[in-house]
CSV table of N, CA and C in Angstrom, one decimal:
chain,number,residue,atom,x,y,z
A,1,UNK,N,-30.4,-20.8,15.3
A,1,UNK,CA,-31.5,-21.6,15.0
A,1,UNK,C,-32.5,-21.7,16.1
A,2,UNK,N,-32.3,-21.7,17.0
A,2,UNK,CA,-32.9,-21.7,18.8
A,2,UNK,C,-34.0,-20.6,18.3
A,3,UNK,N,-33.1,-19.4,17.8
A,3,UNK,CA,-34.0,-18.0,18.4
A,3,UNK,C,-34.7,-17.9,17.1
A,4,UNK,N,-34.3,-18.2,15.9
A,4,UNK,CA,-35.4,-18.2,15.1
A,4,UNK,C,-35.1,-17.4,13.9
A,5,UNK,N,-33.6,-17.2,13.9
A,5,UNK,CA,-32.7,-16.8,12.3
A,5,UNK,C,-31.6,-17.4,12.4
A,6,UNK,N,-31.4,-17.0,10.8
A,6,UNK,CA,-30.8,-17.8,9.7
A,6,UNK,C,-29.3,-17.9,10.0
A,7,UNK,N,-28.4,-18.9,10.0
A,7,UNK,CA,-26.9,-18.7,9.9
A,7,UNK,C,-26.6,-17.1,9.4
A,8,UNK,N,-26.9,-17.6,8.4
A,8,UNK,CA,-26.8,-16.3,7.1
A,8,UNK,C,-26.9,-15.0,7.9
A,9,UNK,N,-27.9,-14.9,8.3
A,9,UNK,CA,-28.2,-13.5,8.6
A,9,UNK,C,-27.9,-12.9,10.2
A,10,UNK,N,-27.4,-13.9,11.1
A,10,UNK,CA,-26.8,-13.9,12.1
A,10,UNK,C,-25.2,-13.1,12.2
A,11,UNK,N,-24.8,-14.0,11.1
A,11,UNK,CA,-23.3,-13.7,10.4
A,11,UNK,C,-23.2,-12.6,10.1
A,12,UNK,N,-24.5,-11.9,9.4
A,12,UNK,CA,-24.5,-10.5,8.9
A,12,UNK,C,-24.4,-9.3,9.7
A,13,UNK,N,-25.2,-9.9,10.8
A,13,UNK,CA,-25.7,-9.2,12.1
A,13,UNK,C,-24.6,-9.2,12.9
A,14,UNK,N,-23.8,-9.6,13.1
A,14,UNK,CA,-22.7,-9.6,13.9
A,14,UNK,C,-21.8,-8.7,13.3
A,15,UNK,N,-21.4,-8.8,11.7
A,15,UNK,CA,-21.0,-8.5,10.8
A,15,UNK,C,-21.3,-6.7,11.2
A,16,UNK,N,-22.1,-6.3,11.0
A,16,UNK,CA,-23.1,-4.8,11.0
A,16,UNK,C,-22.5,-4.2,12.4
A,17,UNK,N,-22.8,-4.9,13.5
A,17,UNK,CA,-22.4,-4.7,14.6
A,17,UNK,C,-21.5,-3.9,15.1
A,18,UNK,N,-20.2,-4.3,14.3
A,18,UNK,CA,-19.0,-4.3,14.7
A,18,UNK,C,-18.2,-2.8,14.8
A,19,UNK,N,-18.3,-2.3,15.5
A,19,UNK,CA,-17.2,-0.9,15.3
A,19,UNK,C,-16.3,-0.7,14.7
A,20,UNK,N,-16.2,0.1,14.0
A,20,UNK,CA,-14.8,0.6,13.1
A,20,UNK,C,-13.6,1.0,14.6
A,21,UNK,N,-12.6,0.5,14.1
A,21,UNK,CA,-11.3,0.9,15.0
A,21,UNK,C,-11.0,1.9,14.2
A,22,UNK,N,-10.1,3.0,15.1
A,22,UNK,CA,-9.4,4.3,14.9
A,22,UNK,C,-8.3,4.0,14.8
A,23,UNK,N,-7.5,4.3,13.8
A,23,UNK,CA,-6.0,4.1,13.6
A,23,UNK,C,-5.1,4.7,14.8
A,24,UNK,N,-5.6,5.4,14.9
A,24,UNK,CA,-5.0,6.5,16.4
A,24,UNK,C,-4.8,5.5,17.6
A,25,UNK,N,-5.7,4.6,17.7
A,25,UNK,CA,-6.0,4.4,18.8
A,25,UNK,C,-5.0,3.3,19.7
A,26,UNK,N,-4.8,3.4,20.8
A,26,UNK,CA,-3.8,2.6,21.6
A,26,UNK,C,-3.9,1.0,21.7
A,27,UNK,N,-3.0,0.3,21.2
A,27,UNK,CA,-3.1,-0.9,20.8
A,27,UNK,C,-3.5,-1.5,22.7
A,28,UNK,N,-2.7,-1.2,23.4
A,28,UNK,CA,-3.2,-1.5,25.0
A,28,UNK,C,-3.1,-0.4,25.6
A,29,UNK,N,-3.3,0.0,26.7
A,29,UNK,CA,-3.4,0.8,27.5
A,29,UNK,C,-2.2,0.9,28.2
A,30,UNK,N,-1.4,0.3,28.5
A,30,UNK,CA,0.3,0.5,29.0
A,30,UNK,C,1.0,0.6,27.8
A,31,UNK,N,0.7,0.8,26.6
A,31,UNK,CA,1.4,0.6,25.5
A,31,UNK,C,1.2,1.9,24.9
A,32,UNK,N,2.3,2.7,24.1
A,32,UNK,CA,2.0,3.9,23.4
A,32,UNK,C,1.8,3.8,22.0
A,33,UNK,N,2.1,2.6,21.5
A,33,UNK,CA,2.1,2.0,20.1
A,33,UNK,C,0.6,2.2,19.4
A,34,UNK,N,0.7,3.0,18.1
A,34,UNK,CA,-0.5,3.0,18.1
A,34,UNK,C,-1.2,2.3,17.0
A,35,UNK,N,-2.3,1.6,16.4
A,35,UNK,CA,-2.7,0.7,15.7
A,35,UNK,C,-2.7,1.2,14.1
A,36,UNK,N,-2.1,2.5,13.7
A,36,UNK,CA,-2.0,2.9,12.6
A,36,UNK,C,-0.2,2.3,12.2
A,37,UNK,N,0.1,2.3,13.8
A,37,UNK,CA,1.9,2.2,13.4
A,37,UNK,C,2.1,0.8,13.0
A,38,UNK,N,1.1,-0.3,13.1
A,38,UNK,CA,1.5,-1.6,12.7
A,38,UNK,C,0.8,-2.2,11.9
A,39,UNK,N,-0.5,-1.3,11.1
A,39,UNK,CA,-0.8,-1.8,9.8
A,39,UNK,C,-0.1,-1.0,9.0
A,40,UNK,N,0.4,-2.5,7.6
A,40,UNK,CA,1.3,-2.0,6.9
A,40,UNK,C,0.2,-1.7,5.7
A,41,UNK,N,0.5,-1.4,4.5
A,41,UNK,CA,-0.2,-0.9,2.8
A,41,UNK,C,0.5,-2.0,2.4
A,42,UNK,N,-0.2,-3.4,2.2
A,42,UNK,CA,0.4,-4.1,1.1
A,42,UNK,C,0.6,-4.3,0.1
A,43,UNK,N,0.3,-2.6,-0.7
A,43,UNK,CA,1.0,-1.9,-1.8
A,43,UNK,C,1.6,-1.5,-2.2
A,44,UNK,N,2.2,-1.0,-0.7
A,44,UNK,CA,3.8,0.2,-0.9
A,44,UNK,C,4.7,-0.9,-1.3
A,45,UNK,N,5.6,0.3,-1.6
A,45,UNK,CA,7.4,-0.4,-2.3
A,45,UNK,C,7.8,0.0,-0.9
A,46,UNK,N,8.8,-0.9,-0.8
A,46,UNK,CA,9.6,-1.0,0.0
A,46,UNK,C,10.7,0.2,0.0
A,47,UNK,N,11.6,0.9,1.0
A,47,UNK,CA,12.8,1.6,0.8
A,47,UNK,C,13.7,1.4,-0.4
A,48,UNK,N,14.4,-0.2,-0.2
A,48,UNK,CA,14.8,-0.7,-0.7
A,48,UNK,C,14.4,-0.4,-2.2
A,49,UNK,N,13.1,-0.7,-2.8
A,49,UNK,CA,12.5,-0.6,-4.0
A,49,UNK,C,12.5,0.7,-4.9
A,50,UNK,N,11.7,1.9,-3.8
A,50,UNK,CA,12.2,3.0,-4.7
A,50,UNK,C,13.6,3.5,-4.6
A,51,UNK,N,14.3,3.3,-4.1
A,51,UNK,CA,16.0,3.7,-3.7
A,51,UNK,C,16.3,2.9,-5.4
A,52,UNK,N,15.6,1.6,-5.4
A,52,UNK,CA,16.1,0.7,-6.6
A,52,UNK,C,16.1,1.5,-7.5
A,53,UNK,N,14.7,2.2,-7.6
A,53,UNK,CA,13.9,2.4,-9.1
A,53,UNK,C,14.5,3.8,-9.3
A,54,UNK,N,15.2,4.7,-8.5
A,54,UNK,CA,15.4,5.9,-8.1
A,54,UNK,C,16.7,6.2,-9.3
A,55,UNK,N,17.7,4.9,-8.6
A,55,UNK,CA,19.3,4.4,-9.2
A,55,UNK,C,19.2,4.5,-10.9
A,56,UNK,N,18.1,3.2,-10.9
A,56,UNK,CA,17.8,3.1,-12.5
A,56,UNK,C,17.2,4.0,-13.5
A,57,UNK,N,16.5,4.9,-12.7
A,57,UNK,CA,16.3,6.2,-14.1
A,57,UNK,C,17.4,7.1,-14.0
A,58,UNK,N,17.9,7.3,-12.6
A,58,UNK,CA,19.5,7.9,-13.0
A,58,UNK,C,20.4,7.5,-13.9
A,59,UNK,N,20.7,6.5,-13.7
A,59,UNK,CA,21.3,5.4,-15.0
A,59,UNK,C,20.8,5.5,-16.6
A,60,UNK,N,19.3,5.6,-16.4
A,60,UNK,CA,19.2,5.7,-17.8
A,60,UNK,C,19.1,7.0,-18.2
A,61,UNK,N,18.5,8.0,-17.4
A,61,UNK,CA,18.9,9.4,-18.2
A,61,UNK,C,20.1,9.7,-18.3
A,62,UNK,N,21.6,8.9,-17.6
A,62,UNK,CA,22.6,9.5,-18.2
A,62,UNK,C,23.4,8.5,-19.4
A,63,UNK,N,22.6,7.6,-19.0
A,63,UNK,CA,22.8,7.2,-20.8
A,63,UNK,C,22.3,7.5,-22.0
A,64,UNK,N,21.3,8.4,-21.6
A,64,UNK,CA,20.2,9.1,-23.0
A,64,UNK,C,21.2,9.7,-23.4
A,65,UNK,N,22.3,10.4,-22.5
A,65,UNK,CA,22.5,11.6,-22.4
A,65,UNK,C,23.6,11.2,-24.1
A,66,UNK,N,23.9,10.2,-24.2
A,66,UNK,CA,24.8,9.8,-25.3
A,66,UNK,C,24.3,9.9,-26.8
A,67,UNK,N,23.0,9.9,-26.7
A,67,UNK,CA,22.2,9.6,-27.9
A,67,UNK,C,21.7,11.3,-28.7
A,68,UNK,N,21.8,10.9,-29.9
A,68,UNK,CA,21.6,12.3,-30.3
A,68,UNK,C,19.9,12.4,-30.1
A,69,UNK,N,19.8,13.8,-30.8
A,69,UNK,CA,18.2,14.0,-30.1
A,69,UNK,C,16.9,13.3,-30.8
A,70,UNK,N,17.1,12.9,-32.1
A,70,UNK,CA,16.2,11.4,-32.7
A,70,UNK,C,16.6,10.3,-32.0
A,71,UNK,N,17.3,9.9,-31.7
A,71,UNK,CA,17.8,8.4,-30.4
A,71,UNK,C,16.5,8.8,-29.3
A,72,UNK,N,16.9,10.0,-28.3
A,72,UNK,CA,16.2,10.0,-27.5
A,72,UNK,C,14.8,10.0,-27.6
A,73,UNK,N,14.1,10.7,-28.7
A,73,UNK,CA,12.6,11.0,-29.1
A,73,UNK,C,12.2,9.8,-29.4
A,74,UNK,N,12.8,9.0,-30.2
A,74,UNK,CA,12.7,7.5,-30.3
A,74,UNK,C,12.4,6.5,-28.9
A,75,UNK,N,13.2,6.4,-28.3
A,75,UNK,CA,13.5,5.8,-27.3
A,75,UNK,C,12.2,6.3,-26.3
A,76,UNK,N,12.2,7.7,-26.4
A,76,UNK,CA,11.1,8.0,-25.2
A,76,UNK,C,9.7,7.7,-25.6
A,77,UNK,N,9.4,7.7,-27.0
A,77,UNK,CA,8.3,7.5,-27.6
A,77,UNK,C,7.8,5.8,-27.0
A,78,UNK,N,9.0,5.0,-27.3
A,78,UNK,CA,8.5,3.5,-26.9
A,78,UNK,C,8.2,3.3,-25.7
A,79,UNK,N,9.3,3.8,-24.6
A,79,UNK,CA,8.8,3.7,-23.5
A,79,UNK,C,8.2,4.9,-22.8
């Protein structure tokens, strides 16, 4: 307000400013860690998850395996 703009557009300004970080890049300088290695995708599955999901279609395709071939066409149709 001193200099003669808005909160607003201050925020923006700073906002604009800002450099993009390089995922490559060295979290510190004595450090070899690099800033790609410690953002996670808080969309991925976990190990654990597809190992889960991996078991359970195993599971179910060897239970198809019981069903005659209208069972299966059936079954695959729904899901």
């Amino acid at each position: 307000e001193e200099i003669g703009i808005d909160r607003a557009k201050l925020s923006q300004l700073k906002v604009a400013s800002m450099r993009p970080a390089s995922l490559d890049a060295p979290i510190s300088d004595d450090d070899s860690t690099e800033f790609g290695e410690i953002v996670g995708d808080e969309n991925a599955q976990t190990p654990f998850d597809l190992l889960s999901h991996k078991n359970m279609h195993s599971q179910l395709d060897g239970l198809l395996t019981v069903l005659d071939e209208r069972e299966r066409k059936i079954i695959d149709a729904r899901f």
